[in-house]
mmCIF file of N, CA and C in Angstrom:
data_model
loop_
_atom_site.group_PDB
_atom_site.id
_atom_site.type_symbol
_atom_site.label_atom_id
_atom_site.label_comp_id
_atom_site.label_asym_id
_atom_site.label_seq_id
_atom_site.Cartn_x
_atom_site.Cartn_y
_atom_site.Cartn_z
ATOM 1 N N MET W 481 0.831 -1.207 -0.018
ATOM 2 C CA MET W 481 0.032 -0.005 -0.010
ATOM 3 C C MET W 481 0.873 1.284 -0.012
ATOM 4 N N LYS W 482 1.928 1.329 0.794
ATOM 5 C CA LYS W 482 2.758 2.480 0.937
ATOM 6 C C LYS W 482 3.421 2.804 -0.398
ATOM 7 N N LYS W 483 3.903 1.735 -1.132
ATOM 8 C CA LYS W 483 4.524 1.923 -2.430
ATOM 9 C C LYS W 483 3.531 2.498 -3.456
ATOM 10 N N SER W 484 2.288 2.024 -3.398
ATOM 11 C CA SER W 484 1.245 2.484 -4.318
ATOM 12 C C SER W 484 0.975 3.990 -4.071
ATOM 13 N N ILE W 485 0.914 4.369 -2.865
ATOM 14 C CA ILE W 485 0.672 5.788 -2.548
ATOM 15 C C ILE W 485 1.844 6.622 -3.049
ATOM 16 N N PHE W 486 3.051 6.155 -2.797
ATOM 17 C CA PHE W 486 4.236 6.922 -3.317
ATOM 18 C C PHE W 486 4.253 7.045 -4.818
ATOM 19 N N LEU W 487 3.906 5.934 -5.500
ATOM 20 C CA LEU W 487 3.874 6.034 -6.960
ATOM 21 C C LEU W 487 2.800 6.929 -7.512
ATOM 22 N N PHE W 488 1.633 6.977 -6.828
ATOM 23 C CA PHE W 488 0.598 7.936 -7.207
ATOM 24 C C PHE W 488 1.092 9.362 -6.949
ATOM 25 N N PHE W 489 1.694 9.582 -5.809
ATOM 26 C CA PHE W 489 2.241 10.922 -5.510
ATOM 27 C C PHE W 489 3.301 11.345 -6.556
ATOM 28 N N ALA W 490 4.180 10.432 -6.883
ATOM 29 C CA ALA W 490 5.187 10.737 -7.867
ATOM 30 C C ALA W 490 4.563 10.975 -9.254
ATOM 31 N N ALA W 491 3.556 10.296 -9.594
ATOM 32 C CA ALA W 491 2.916 10.563 -10.902
ATOM 33 C C ALA W 491 2.266 11.953 -10.959
ATOM 34 N N ILE W 492 1.665 12.389 -9.892
ATOM 35 C CA ILE W 492 1.068 13.713 -9.792
ATOM 36 C C ILE W 492 2.176 14.799 -9.945
ATOM 37 N N LEU W 493 3.267 14.652 -9.147
ATOM 38 C CA LEU W 493 4.328 15.610 -9.216
ATOM 39 C C LEU W 493 5.022 15.725 -10.528
ATOM 40 N N CYS W 494 5.061 14.587 -11.259
ATOM 41 C CA CYS W 494 5.789 14.538 -12.496
ATOM 42 C C CYS W 494 4.831 14.620 -13.713
ATOM 43 N N ALA W 495 3.795 15.397 -13.607
ATOM 44 C CA ALA W 495 2.866 15.508 -14.706
ATOM 45 C C ALA W 495 3.612 16.037 -15.973
ATOM 46 N N PHE W 496 4.605 16.858 -15.738
ATOM 47 C CA PHE W 496 5.449 17.301 -16.820
ATOM 48 C C PHE W 496 6.839 16.812 -16.501
ATOM 49 N N SER W 497 7.266 15.695 -17.181
ATOM 50 C CA SER W 497 8.530 15.139 -16.826
ATOM 51 C C SER W 497 9.275 14.626 -18.025
ATOM 52 N N MET W 498 10.569 14.338 -17.857
ATOM 53 C CA MET W 498 11.357 13.748 -18.901
ATOM 54 C C MET W 498 12.178 12.639 -18.265
ATOM 55 N N ASN W 499 12.013 11.415 -18.795
ATOM 56 C CA ASN W 499 12.749 10.287 -18.231
ATOM 57 C C ASN W 499 14.078 10.090 -18.980
ATOM 58 N N VAL W 500 15.122 9.860 -18.279
ATOM 59 C CA VAL W 500 16.400 9.663 -18.878
ATOM 60 C C VAL W 500 17.009 8.316 -18.339
ATOM 61 N N GLN W 501 17.532 7.472 -19.274
ATOM 62 C CA GLN W 501 18.273 6.349 -18.742
ATOM 63 C C GLN W 501 19.753 6.629 -18.949
ATOM 64 N N ALA W 502 20.515 6.269 -17.969
ATOM 65 C CA ALA W 502 21.973 6.554 -17.932
ATOM 66 C C ALA W 502 22.693 5.375 -17.354
ATOM 67 N N ASP W 503 23.984 5.223 -17.586
ATOM 68 C CA ASP W 503 24.814 4.242 -17.024
ATOM 69 C C ASP W 503 25.501 4.721 -15.762
ATOM 70 N N ASN W 504 25.084 4.232 -14.641
ATOM 71 C CA ASN W 504 25.786 4.459 -13.360
ATOM 72 C C ASN W 504 26.014 5.970 -13.039
ATOM 73 N N LEU W 505 24.960 6.599 -12.730
ATOM 74 C CA LEU W 505 25.029 7.948 -12.214
ATOM 75 C C LEU W 505 25.601 7.858 -10.766
ATOM 76 N N LYS W 506 26.691 8.559 -10.541
ATOM 77 C CA LYS W 506 27.401 8.448 -9.242
ATOM 78 C C LYS W 506 27.193 9.667 -8.400
ATOM 79 N N GLY W 507 27.248 9.462 -7.109
ATOM 80 C CA GLY W 507 27.161 10.605 -6.184
ATOM 81 C C GLY W 507 28.191 11.622 -6.441
ATOM 82 N N GLY W 508 27.845 12.876 -6.310
ATOM 83 C CA GLY W 508 28.841 13.979 -6.537
ATOM 84 C C GLY W 508 28.779 14.547 -7.927
ATOM 85 N N GLU W 509 28.201 13.843 -8.863
ATOM 86 C CA GLU W 509 28.103 14.418 -10.235
ATOM 87 C C GLU W 509 27.054 15.497 -10.225
ATOM 88 N N VAL W 510 27.307 16.521 -11.075
ATOM 89 C CA VAL W 510 26.354 17.605 -11.188
ATOM 90 C C VAL W 510 25.524 17.452 -12.481
ATOM 91 N N LEU W 511 24.210 17.550 -12.402
ATOM 92 C CA LEU W 511 23.313 17.479 -13.533
ATOM 93 C C LEU W 511 22.744 18.839 -13.800
ATOM 94 N N TYR W 512 22.559 19.141 -15.112
ATOM 95 C CA TYR W 512 22.003 20.463 -15.516
ATOM 96 C C TYR W 512 20.740 20.252 -16.340
ATOM 97 N N LEU W 513 19.793 21.212 -16.218
ATOM 98 C CA LEU W 513 18.611 21.194 -17.012
ATOM 99 C C LEU W 513 18.449 22.582 -17.536
ATOM 100 N N SER W 514 18.235 22.656 -18.840
ATOM 101 C CA SER W 514 17.899 23.962 -19.535
ATOM 102 C C SER W 514 16.521 23.920 -20.057
ATOM 103 N N PRO W 515 15.504 24.231 -19.288
ATOM 104 C CA PRO W 515 14.113 24.105 -19.738
ATOM 105 C C PRO W 515 13.720 25.138 -20.710
ATOM 106 N N ASN W 516 12.789 24.801 -21.615
ATOM 107 C CA ASN W 516 12.260 25.839 -22.535
ATOM 108 C C ASN W 516 11.203 26.684 -21.821
ATOM 109 N N SER W 517 10.676 27.644 -22.524
ATOM 110 C CA SER W 517 9.783 28.592 -21.909
ATOM 111 C C SER W 517 8.476 27.991 -21.423
ATOM 112 N N ASN W 518 8.038 26.912 -22.043
ATOM 113 C CA ASN W 518 6.791 26.194 -21.630
ATOM 114 C C ASN W 518 7.018 25.591 -20.237
ATOM 115 N N TRP W 519 8.198 25.090 -19.907
ATOM 116 C CA TRP W 519 8.471 24.489 -18.618
ATOM 117 C C TRP W 519 8.659 25.470 -17.504
ATOM 118 N N THR W 520 9.034 26.690 -17.820
ATOM 119 C CA THR W 520 9.381 27.726 -16.780
ATOM 120 C C THR W 520 8.172 28.621 -16.405
ATOM 121 N N GLN W 521 7.062 28.379 -17.040
ATOM 122 C CA GLN W 521 5.897 29.206 -16.709
ATOM 123 C C GLN W 521 5.380 29.025 -15.330
ATOM 124 N N ALA W 522 4.714 30.018 -14.789
ATOM 125 C CA ALA W 522 4.066 30.012 -13.490
ATOM 126 C C ALA W 522 5.025 29.687 -12.329
ATOM 127 N N ASN W 523 6.243 30.244 -12.376
ATOM 128 C CA ASN W 523 7.219 30.103 -11.298
ATOM 129 C C ASN W 523 7.465 28.624 -10.991
ATOM 130 N N ALA W 524 7.645 27.824 -11.971
ATOM 131 C CA ALA W 524 7.819 26.397 -11.801
ATOM 132 C C ALA W 524 9.147 26.168 -11.039
ATOM 133 N N ARG W 525 9.217 25.044 -10.323
ATOM 134 C CA ARG W 525 10.462 24.601 -9.729
ATOM 135 C C ARG W 525 10.706 23.219 -10.211
ATOM 136 N N PHE W 526 12.004 22.697 -10.117
ATOM 137 C CA PHE W 526 12.299 21.430 -10.703
ATOM 138 C C PHE W 526 13.033 20.568 -9.664
ATOM 139 N N ALA W 527 12.857 19.256 -9.907
ATOM 140 C CA ALA W 527 13.494 18.274 -9.078
ATOM 141 C C ALA W 527 13.896 17.090 -9.903
ATOM 142 N N ILE W 528 14.791 16.235 -9.418
ATOM 143 C CA ILE W 528 15.176 15.067 -10.085
ATOM 144 C C ILE W 528 14.773 13.858 -9.185
ATOM 145 N N TYR W 529 14.168 12.858 -9.806
ATOM 146 C CA TYR W 529 13.895 11.581 -9.148
ATOM 147 C C TYR W 529 14.899 10.595 -9.632
ATOM 148 N N LEU W 530 15.724 10.060 -8.733
ATOM 149 C CA LEU W 530 16.795 9.090 -9.110
ATOM 150 C C LEU W 530 16.355 7.694 -8.611
ATOM 151 N N PHE W 531 16.556 6.645 -9.508
ATOM 152 C CA PHE W 531 16.154 5.357 -9.096
ATOM 153 C C PHE W 531 16.884 4.257 -9.951
ATOM 154 N N GLY W 532 16.719 2.986 -9.555
ATOM 155 C CA GLY W 532 17.225 1.903 -10.369
ATOM 156 C C GLY W 532 18.618 1.499 -10.143
ATOM 157 N N GLY W 533 19.285 1.880 -9.191
ATOM 158 C CA GLY W 533 20.671 1.408 -8.897
ATOM 159 C C GLY W 533 20.736 0.654 -7.568
ATOM 160 N N THR W 534 21.880 0.642 -7.013
ATOM 161 C CA THR W 534 22.025 -0.106 -5.708
ATOM 162 C C THR W 534 21.633 0.754 -4.535
ATOM 163 N N SER W 535 21.342 2.043 -4.800
ATOM 164 C CA SER W 535 21.000 2.957 -3.713
ATOM 165 C C SER W 535 19.543 3.289 -3.516
ATOM 166 N N GLY W 536 18.672 2.553 -4.180
ATOM 167 C CA GLY W 536 17.280 2.833 -4.028
ATOM 168 C C GLY W 536 16.789 4.052 -4.765
ATOM 169 N N GLU W 537 15.827 4.785 -4.169
ATOM 170 C CA GLU W 537 15.236 5.925 -4.744
ATOM 171 C C GLU W 537 15.585 7.202 -4.011
ATOM 172 N N LYS W 538 15.654 8.327 -4.720
ATOM 173 C CA LYS W 538 15.962 9.577 -4.030
ATOM 174 C C LYS W 538 15.415 10.812 -4.862
ATOM 175 N N TRP W 539 14.866 11.796 -4.179
ATOM 176 C CA TRP W 539 14.481 13.046 -4.806
ATOM 177 C C TRP W 539 15.522 14.125 -4.482
ATOM 178 N N VAL W 540 15.851 14.904 -5.488
ATOM 179 C CA VAL W 540 16.785 15.986 -5.371
ATOM 180 C C VAL W 540 16.225 17.265 -5.924
ATOM 181 N N SER W 541 16.156 18.351 -5.144
ATOM 182 C CA SER W 541 15.685 19.644 -5.633
ATOM 183 C C SER W 541 16.790 20.297 -6.556
ATOM 184 N N MET W 542 16.309 21.008 -7.552
ATOM 185 C CA MET W 542 17.256 21.702 -8.442
ATOM 186 C C MET W 542 17.262 23.118 -8.078
ATOM 187 N N THR W 543 18.384 23.845 -8.191
ATOM 188 C CA THR W 543 18.528 25.247 -7.940
ATOM 189 C C THR W 543 18.765 26.010 -9.205
ATOM 190 N N LYS W 544 18.200 27.211 -9.318
ATOM 191 C CA LYS W 544 18.374 28.015 -10.558
ATOM 192 C C LYS W 544 19.736 28.623 -10.560
ATOM 193 N N SER W 545 20.418 28.627 -11.688
ATOM 194 C CA SER W 545 21.783 29.275 -11.834
ATOM 195 C C SER W 545 21.796 29.840 -13.260
ATOM 196 N N GLY W 546 21.453 31.156 -13.343
ATOM 197 C CA GLY W 546 21.392 31.751 -14.685
ATOM 198 C C GLY W 546 20.177 31.223 -15.470
ATOM 199 N N ASN W 547 20.410 30.745 -16.677
ATOM 200 C CA ASN W 547 19.321 30.277 -17.519
ATOM 201 C C ASN W 547 19.091 28.804 -17.348
ATOM 202 N N TYR W 548 19.694 28.119 -16.447
ATOM 203 C CA TYR W 548 19.567 26.694 -16.255
ATOM 204 C C TYR W 548 19.402 26.371 -14.791
ATOM 205 N N TYR W 549 19.113 25.110 -14.539
ATOM 206 C CA TYR W 549 18.917 24.575 -13.215
ATOM 207 C C TYR W 549 19.943 23.486 -12.961
ATOM 208 N N MET W 550 20.380 23.343 -11.739
ATOM 209 C CA MET W 550 21.434 22.318 -11.445
ATOM 210 C C MET W 550 21.141 21.629 -10.116
ATOM 211 N N ALA W 551 21.697 20.409 -10.027
ATOM 212 C CA ALA W 551 21.590 19.599 -8.828
ATOM 213 C C ALA W 551 22.718 18.622 -8.757
ATOM 214 N N THR W 552 23.225 18.369 -7.573
ATOM 215 C CA THR W 552 24.305 17.384 -7.333
ATOM 216 C C THR W 552 23.665 16.059 -6.910
ATOM 217 N N ILE W 553 24.119 15.018 -7.558
ATOM 218 C CA ILE W 553 23.586 13.704 -7.191
ATOM 219 C C ILE W 553 24.069 13.260 -5.815
ATOM 220 N N PRO W 554 23.188 12.848 -4.943
ATOM 221 C CA PRO W 554 23.680 12.411 -3.628
ATOM 222 C C PRO W 554 24.517 11.144 -3.690
ATOM 223 N N ALA W 555 25.231 10.846 -2.598
ATOM 224 C CA ALA W 555 26.084 9.689 -2.577
ATOM 225 C C ALA W 555 25.190 8.431 -2.934
ATOM 226 N N GLY W 556 25.813 7.567 -3.742
ATOM 227 C CA GLY W 556 25.116 6.410 -4.107
ATOM 228 C C GLY W 556 25.302 6.068 -5.614
ATOM 229 N N ASP W 557 24.530 5.066 -6.090
ATOM 230 C CA ASP W 557 24.625 4.587 -7.479
ATOM 231 C C ASP W 557 23.248 4.503 -8.000
ATOM 232 N N TYR W 558 22.958 5.161 -9.140
ATOM 233 C CA TYR W 558 21.646 5.129 -9.720
ATOM 234 C C TYR W 558 21.776 4.859 -11.206
ATOM 235 N N LYS W 559 20.683 4.345 -11.828
ATOM 236 C CA LYS W 559 20.777 4.056 -13.238
ATOM 237 C C LYS W 559 19.757 4.881 -14.110
ATOM 238 N N ASN W 560 18.767 5.434 -13.458
ATOM 239 C CA ASN W 560 17.702 6.182 -14.118
ATOM 240 C C ASN W 560 17.398 7.447 -13.342
ATOM 241 N N LEU W 561 16.863 8.430 -14.136
ATOM 242 C CA LEU W 561 16.393 9.645 -13.457
ATOM 243 C C LEU W 561 15.230 10.222 -14.275
ATOM 244 N N ILE W 562 14.460 11.017 -13.603
ATOM 245 C CA ILE W 562 13.420 11.757 -14.238
ATOM 246 C C ILE W 562 13.514 13.169 -13.803
ATOM 247 N N PHE W 563 13.527 14.139 -14.751
ATOM 248 C CA PHE W 563 13.471 15.528 -14.398
ATOM 249 C C PHE W 563 11.937 15.882 -14.255
ATOM 250 N N CYS W 564 11.628 16.476 -13.187
ATOM 251 C CA CYS W 564 10.230 16.836 -12.920
ATOM 252 C C CYS W 564 10.041 18.297 -12.747
ATOM 253 N N ARG W 565 8.971 18.758 -13.387
ATOM 254 C CA ARG W 565 8.501 20.165 -13.139
ATOM 255 C C ARG W 565 7.408 20.132 -12.100
ATOM 256 N N MET W 566 7.562 21.004 -11.084
ATOM 257 C CA MET W 566 6.561 21.003 -9.978
ATOM 258 C C MET W 566 5.934 22.363 -9.886
#
């Protein structure tokens, strides 16, 4: 039941999202997102959902830096990520 609620919550938050598959995203790496004007409307904020490695699942908030957003991957090993507009 708890996992179902989490997946429902994640689906709502990621109504506008982009799924990326990558090989071994490691902790400490910095990821960048340069959204187009459709994604930045209405004071949107962005997050990354990391999953699929040996470290489980993790949400990371992105911070604005000029015309792009950035986030540092937390310690661990991940194989997939989803950029989410919230």
